[in-house]
PDB file of C-alpha atoms in Angstrom:
ATOM      1  CA  MET A   1      -3.225 -10.322 -22.539  1.00 88.00           C
ATOM      2  CA  MET A   2      -3.472 -13.369 -20.594  1.00 95.00           C
ATOM      3  CA  ASP A   3      -7.113 -13.923 -20.308  1.00 96.00           C
ATOM      4  CA  ARG A   4      -8.226 -13.587 -16.681  1.00 97.00           C
ATOM      5  CA  ASP A   5      -9.276 -17.669 -16.188  1.00 97.00           C
ATOM      6  CA  THR A   6      -5.734 -18.580 -17.067  1.00 97.00           C
ATOM      7  CA  ALA A   7      -4.483 -16.240 -14.796  1.00 98.00           C
ATOM      8  CA  VAL A   8      -6.460 -17.935 -12.405  1.00 98.00           C
ATOM      9  CA  GLU A   9      -4.872 -21.287 -13.278  1.00 98.00           C
ATOM     10  CA  LEU A  10      -1.156 -19.750 -13.064  1.00 98.00           C
ATOM     11  CA  CYS A  11      -2.026 -18.992  -9.529  1.00 98.00           C
ATOM     12  CA  ARG A  12      -3.462 -22.272  -8.806  1.00 98.00           C
ATOM     13  CA  GLU A  13      -0.696 -24.101 -10.535  1.00 97.00           C
ATOM     14  CA  LYS A  14       1.932 -21.663  -8.538  1.00 98.00           C
ATOM     15  CA  CYS A  15       0.696 -20.722  -4.783  1.00 98.00           C
ATOM     16  CA  LEU A  16       0.762 -24.049  -2.449  1.00 97.00           C
ATOM     17  CA  LYS A  17      -2.473 -22.028  -0.609  1.00 97.00           C
ATOM     18  CA  ASP A  18      -5.814 -21.642  -1.065  1.00 97.00           C
ATOM     19  CA  THR A  19      -5.864 -18.784   1.176  1.00 96.00           C
ATOM     20  CA  THR A  20      -2.400 -17.065  -1.533  1.00 97.00           C
ATOM     21  CA  VAL A  21      -5.419 -17.267  -3.961  1.00 98.00           C
ATOM     22  CA  ARG A  22      -7.840 -15.974  -1.654  1.00 97.00           C
ATOM     23  CA  HIS A  23      -5.524 -12.596  -1.058  1.00 98.00           C
ATOM     24  CA  LEU A  24      -4.333 -12.599  -4.749  1.00 98.00           C
ATOM     25  CA  ILE A  25      -8.464 -12.342  -6.621  1.00 98.00           C
ATOM     26  CA  SER A  26      -9.097  -9.706  -3.538  1.00 98.00           C
ATOM     27  CA  VAL A  27      -5.413  -7.511  -4.158  1.00 98.00           C
ATOM     28  CA  GLU A  28      -6.961  -8.240  -8.086  1.00 98.00           C
ATOM     29  CA  GLY A  29     -10.035  -7.304  -7.376  1.00 98.00           C
ATOM     30  CA  VAL A  30      -8.736  -3.206  -5.795  1.00 98.00           C
ATOM     31  CA  MET A  31      -6.639  -2.977  -8.783  1.00 98.00           C
ATOM     32  CA  ARG A  32      -9.590  -3.034 -10.535  1.00 98.00           C
ATOM     33  CA  GLY A  33     -11.343  -0.288  -9.120  1.00 98.00           C
ATOM     34  CA  LEU A  34      -8.453   1.253  -8.685  1.00 98.00           C
ATOM     35  CA  ALA A  35      -8.190   1.020 -12.757  1.00 98.00           C
ATOM     36  CA  ARG A  36     -11.822   2.184 -12.955  1.00 98.00           C
ATOM     37  CA  ARG A  37     -11.322   4.599 -11.307  1.00 98.00           C
ATOM     38  CA  PHE A  38      -8.155   6.883 -12.540  1.00 98.00           C
ATOM     39  CA  GLU A  39      -9.453   5.317 -16.373  1.00 98.00           C
ATOM     40  CA  GLN A  40      -7.186   3.305 -16.763  1.00 98.00           C
ATOM     41  CA  ASP A  41      -6.866  -0.491 -18.106  1.00 98.00           C
ATOM     42  CA  GLU A  42      -8.671  -2.287 -15.878  1.00 98.00           C
ATOM     43  CA  GLU A  43      -8.034  -5.787 -17.600  1.00 97.00           C
ATOM     44  CA  LEU A  44      -3.837  -4.775 -16.874  1.00 98.00           C
ATOM     45  CA  TRP A  45      -4.409  -3.146 -13.293  1.00 98.00           C
ATOM     46  CA  GLY A  46      -6.181  -6.613 -12.237  1.00 98.00           C
ATOM     47  CA  LEU A  47      -3.551  -9.227 -14.035  1.00 98.00           C
ATOM     48  CA  THR A  48      -0.908  -7.032 -11.601  1.00 98.00           C
ATOM     49  CA  GLY A  49      -3.170  -7.561  -8.818  1.00 98.00           C
ATOM     50  CA  LEU A  50      -3.539 -11.060  -9.307  1.00 98.00           C
ATOM     51  CA  PHE A  51       0.070 -12.096  -9.518  1.00 98.00           C
ATOM     52  CA  HIS A  52       2.109  -9.439  -7.344  1.00 97.00           C
ATOM     53  CA  ASP A  53       2.136 -12.050  -4.675  1.00 97.00           C
ATOM     54  CA  LEU A  54       2.592 -14.902  -6.784  1.00 98.00           C
ATOM     55  CA  ASP A  55       6.025 -16.230  -5.453  1.00 98.00           C
ATOM     56  CA  GLN A  56       5.243 -15.796  -1.236  1.00 97.00           C
ATOM     57  CA  ASP A  57       4.846 -18.941  -0.887  1.00 97.00           C
ATOM     58  CA  HIS A  58       8.229 -20.332  -2.030  1.00 97.00           C
ATOM     59  CA  THR A  59       9.905 -17.299  -0.885  1.00 96.00           C
ATOM     60  CA  GLY A  60       8.491 -16.902   2.029  1.00 89.00           C
ATOM     61  CA  ASP A  61      10.441 -14.072   4.050  1.00 85.00           C
ATOM     62  CA  ASP A  62      13.525 -13.883   1.393  1.00 92.00           C
ATOM     63  CA  ALA A  63      12.208 -10.470   0.442  1.00 91.00           C
ATOM     64  CA  GLY A  64      15.170  -9.961  -2.050  1.00 92.00           C
ATOM     65  CA  ASN A  65      13.735 -13.122  -4.056  1.00 94.00           C
ATOM     66  CA  HIS A  66      10.485 -12.205  -3.501  1.00 95.00           C
ATOM     67  CA  ALA A  67       8.918 -11.191  -7.403  1.00 97.00           C
ATOM     68  CA  ARG A  68      11.727 -12.039  -9.056  1.00 97.00           C
ATOM     69  CA  LEU A  69      10.620 -15.481  -9.201  1.00 97.00           C
ATOM     70  CA  ALA A  70       7.439 -14.717 -10.177  1.00 98.00           C
ATOM     71  CA  ALA A  71       8.982 -12.502 -12.624  1.00 98.00           C
ATOM     72  CA  GLU A  72      10.449 -15.279 -14.104  1.00 97.00           C
ATOM     73  CA  TRP A  73       8.000 -16.994 -14.786  1.00 98.00           C
ATOM     74  CA  LEU A  74       5.596 -14.644 -16.065  1.00 98.00           C
ATOM     75  CA  ARG A  75       7.440 -14.171 -18.453  1.00 98.00           C
ATOM     76  CA  GLU A  76       7.779 -17.681 -19.387  1.00 97.00           C
ATOM     77  CA  ALA A  77       4.347 -17.059 -19.780  1.00 97.00           C
ATOM     78  CA  GLY A  78       4.362 -14.261 -21.789  1.00 97.00           C
ATOM     79  CA  VAL A  79       2.893 -12.014 -19.417  1.00 98.00           C
ATOM     80  CA  ASP A  80       3.501  -8.063 -20.957  1.00 97.00           C
ATOM     81  CA  GLU A  81       5.565  -6.269 -18.655  1.00 98.00           C
ATOM     82  CA  ARG A  82       4.120  -3.181 -17.843  1.00 98.00           C
ATOM     83  CA  VAL A  83       2.245  -6.609 -15.588  1.00 98.00           C
ATOM     84  CA  VAL A  84       5.948  -7.753 -14.356  1.00 98.00           C
ATOM     85  CA  ASN A  85       6.662  -4.637 -13.264  1.00 98.00           C
ATOM     86  CA  GLY A  86       4.291  -3.753 -11.255  1.00 98.00           C
ATOM     87  CA  VAL A  87       4.659  -7.210  -9.442  1.00 98.00           C
ATOM     88  CA  LEU A  88       8.251  -6.348  -8.368  1.00 98.00           C
ATOM     89  CA  ALA A  89       7.441  -2.547  -7.662  1.00 98.00           C
ATOM     90  CA  HIS A  90       4.901  -3.909  -4.917  1.00 95.00           C
ATOM     91  CA  ALA A  91       8.154  -5.881  -3.498  1.00 96.00           C
ATOM     92  CA  HIS A  92      11.655  -2.689  -5.049  1.00 97.00           C
ATOM     93  CA  GLU A  93      10.685   0.039  -5.054  1.00 96.00           C
ATOM     94  CA  GLN A  94      13.004   1.090  -7.265  1.00 97.00           C
ATOM     95  CA  PHE A  95      10.004  -0.212  -9.786  1.00 98.00           C
ATOM     96  CA  ARG A  96       7.659   1.785  -9.116  1.00 98.00           C
ATOM     97  CA  THR A  97       8.044   4.260 -11.611  1.00 97.00           C
ATOM     98  CA  ASP A  98       3.843   4.887 -13.081  1.00 98.00           C
ATOM     99  CA  LEU A  99       0.673   4.635 -11.699  1.00 98.00           C
ATOM    100  CA  MET A 100       0.460   1.233 -12.075  1.00 98.00           C
ATOM    101  CA  SER A 101       3.393   0.346 -10.165  1.00 98.00           C
ATOM    102  CA  LYS A 102       2.556   2.657  -7.312  1.00 98.00           C
ATOM    103  CA  ALA A 103      -0.806   1.041  -7.175  1.00 98.00           C
ATOM    104  CA  VAL A 104      -0.647  -2.341  -6.493  1.00 98.00           C
ATOM    105  CA  VAL A 105       1.936  -1.026  -3.411  1.00 98.00           C
ATOM    106  CA  HIS A 106      -1.679   0.665  -1.503  1.00 98.00           C
ATOM    107  CA  ALA A 107      -3.875  -2.439  -3.012  1.00 98.00           C
ATOM    108  CA  ASP A 108      -2.456  -5.309  -1.629  1.00 97.00           C
ATOM    109  CA  ALA A 109      -2.171  -3.569   1.597  1.00 97.00           C
ATOM    110  CA  VAL A 110      -6.243  -1.918   1.815  1.00 98.00           C
ATOM    111  CA  ALA A 111      -7.179  -5.657   0.889  1.00 98.00           C
ATOM    112  CA  GLY A 112      -5.431  -7.449   3.322  1.00 97.00           C
ATOM    113  CA  LEU A 113      -6.934  -4.312   6.339  1.00 98.00           C
ATOM    114  CA  LEU A 114     -10.728  -5.567   4.500  1.00 98.00           C
ATOM    115  CA  VAL A 115     -10.645  -9.092   4.420  1.00 98.00           C
ATOM    116  CA  ALA A 116      -9.729  -8.660   7.871  1.00 97.00           C
ATOM    117  CA  ALA A 117     -12.356  -6.778   8.693  1.00 97.00           C
ATOM    118  CA  ALA A 118     -15.243  -9.080   6.649  1.00 97.00           C
ATOM    119  CA  LEU A 119     -13.876 -11.531   7.946  1.00 96.00           C
ATOM    120  CA  VAL A 120     -15.546 -10.171  11.250  1.00 95.00           C
ATOM    121  CA  ARG A 121     -19.050  -8.931   9.764  1.00 95.00           C
ATOM    122  CA  PRO A 122     -21.962 -11.636   9.968  1.00 94.00           C
ATOM    123  CA  GLU A 123     -22.661  -9.552   6.170  1.00 95.00           C
ATOM    124  CA  ASN A 124     -18.665  -9.905   5.387  1.00 95.00           C
ATOM    125  CA  ALA A 125     -17.868  -7.571   2.890  1.00 96.00           C
ATOM    126  CA  VAL A 126     -21.984  -6.581   1.812  1.00 94.00           C
ATOM    127  CA  GLY A 127     -22.633  -3.330   3.460  1.00 95.00           C
ATOM    128  CA  MET A 128     -19.538  -2.893   4.682  1.00 97.00           C
ATOM    129  CA  LYS A 129     -18.533   1.345   5.626  1.00 97.00           C
ATOM    130  CA  VAL A 130     -15.837   3.415   4.689  1.00 98.00           C
ATOM    131  CA  SER A 131     -16.174   5.038   8.612  1.00 97.00           C
ATOM    132  CA  SER A 132     -15.758   1.422  10.169  1.00 96.00           C
ATOM    133  CA  VAL A 133     -12.828   0.136   8.102  1.00 97.00           C
ATOM    134  CA  LYS A 134     -11.125   3.215   9.414  1.00 97.00           C
ATOM    135  CA  LYS A 135     -11.808   2.149  12.743  1.00 97.00           C
ATOM    136  CA  LYS A 136      -9.693  -0.112  11.945  1.00 97.00           C
ATOM    137  CA  LEU A 137      -7.048   1.220  10.827  1.00 97.00           C
ATOM    138  CA  LYS A 138      -6.211   2.942  13.439  1.00 96.00           C
ATOM    139  CA  GLU A 139      -6.508   0.111  15.704  1.00 96.00           C
ATOM    140  CA  LYS A 140      -3.222  -1.316  15.791  1.00 93.00           C
ATOM    141  CA  ALA A 141      -3.940  -4.935  17.294  1.00 96.00           C
ATOM    142  CA  PHE A 142      -6.419  -5.421  14.591  1.00 97.00           C
ATOM    143  CA  ALA A 143      -4.425  -7.287  11.324  1.00 97.00           C
ATOM    144  CA  PRO A 144      -1.456  -6.152  12.457  1.00 96.00           C
ATOM    145  CA  GLY A 145       0.227  -7.685   9.987  1.00 94.00           C
ATOM    146  CA  VAL A 146      -1.745  -5.066   6.883  1.00 96.00           C
ATOM    147  CA  ASN A 147       0.928  -2.128   7.476  1.00 96.00           C
ATOM    148  CA  ARG A 148      -0.212   0.832   8.312  1.00 97.00           C
ATOM    149  CA  ASP A 149       1.782   3.442   6.028  1.00 97.00           C
ATOM    150  CA  GLU A 150       1.038   2.013   2.950  1.00 97.00           C
ATOM    151  CA  VAL A 151      -3.156   2.288   3.120  1.00 98.00           C
ATOM    152  CA  THR A 152      -2.581   6.087   4.764  1.00 97.00           C
ATOM    153  CA  SER A 153       0.455   7.433   2.719  1.00 98.00           C
ATOM    154  CA  VAL A 154      -2.387   7.248  -0.525  1.00 98.00           C
ATOM    155  CA  GLU A 155      -3.057  10.039  -1.423  1.00 97.00           C
ATOM    156  CA  GLY A 156       0.637  11.625  -1.510  1.00 97.00           C
ATOM    157  CA  SER A 157       2.075   8.144  -3.870  1.00 97.00           C
ATOM    158  CA  ILE A 158      -1.049   7.831  -6.061  1.00 98.00           C
ATOM    159  CA  GLY A 159      -3.566  11.223  -5.539  1.00 97.00           C
ATOM    160  CA  LEU A 160      -6.155   9.504  -3.936  1.00 98.00           C
ATOM    161  CA  PRO A 161      -7.924  10.534  -1.001  1.00 98.00           C
ATOM    162  CA  LEU A 162      -7.589   8.435   1.529  1.00 98.00           C
ATOM    163  CA  ASP A 163     -11.773   8.230   2.128  1.00 98.00           C
ATOM    164  CA  GLU A 164     -12.135   8.057  -1.699  1.00 98.00           C
ATOM    165  CA  PHE A 165      -9.126   4.841  -1.736  1.00 98.00           C
ATOM    166  CA  LEU A 166     -11.121   2.875   1.459  1.00 98.00           C
ATOM    167  CA  ALA A 167     -14.792   3.313  -1.150  1.00 98.00           C
ATOM    168  CA  VAL A 168     -13.030   2.224  -3.881  1.00 98.00           C
ATOM    169  CA  GLY A 169     -10.820  -1.010  -2.438  1.00 98.00           C
ATOM    170  CA  ILE A 170     -14.330  -2.050  -0.806  1.00 98.00           C
ATOM    171  CA  GLU A 171     -16.165  -2.154  -4.052  1.00 98.00           C
ATOM    172  CA  GLY A 172     -12.907  -3.749  -4.887  1.00 98.00           C
ATOM    173  CA  LEU A 173     -13.255  -6.826  -2.526  1.00 98.00           C
ATOM    174  CA  GLN A 174     -16.978  -6.731  -3.131  1.00 97.00           C
ATOM    175  CA  SER A 175     -16.867  -7.465  -6.665  1.00 97.00           C
ATOM    176  CA  VAL A 176     -14.972 -11.101  -6.298  1.00 98.00           C
ATOM    177  CA  ALA A 177     -16.344 -11.223  -2.909  1.00 97.00           C
ATOM    178  CA  SER A 178     -18.702 -14.513  -3.449  1.00 96.00           C
ATOM    179  CA  GLU A 179     -15.640 -15.612  -5.555  1.00 96.00           C
ATOM    180  CA  ILE A 180     -13.349 -15.856  -2.459  1.00 97.00           C
ATOM    181  CA  GLY A 181     -16.188 -16.627   0.330  1.00 96.00           C
ATOM    182  CA  LEU A 182     -16.672 -12.978   1.979  1.00 96.00           C
ATOM    183  CA  ALA A 183     -20.034 -13.178   0.475  1.00 90.00           C
ATOM    184  CA  PRO A 184     -22.850 -14.758   2.899  1.00 79.00           C
TER     185      PRO A 184
END
């Protein structure tokens, strides 16, 4: 299993924008939180979150190739095939074959919402509450790029009620907040 420092270095090497790296780390935090909640392998889930958009700056709006380039890079780097599948799963439904590969879809969406919510708070991610995030979720004009269906369909997909999912997501984001500039 690739260690986290090497994984973050790979992200910094492949990503063209610092905002992309920060997004990857935010999704990693959420995925680690979900792994703890489901008593799964936190390192495996964390790497899946960390690498899910690795090729975003290169594939852009090319949805057909998004995640496929990342999968090539990850295989070349010897990354666990379960992580590669999870990366492919976040962009291509046919790869959503297990709990982790389904969870990354929801983690990606909720991380975007949580980061946007943290950015408009004076204390950033510190002290964030589920109730305030749910209000932001209902505001269609807030973080309009967030796929709300991928946030709200979490219970049917991975069996986690929305409030619990948001709480786990907040904890996950808070665990990486200082690393991505969201801690005061």
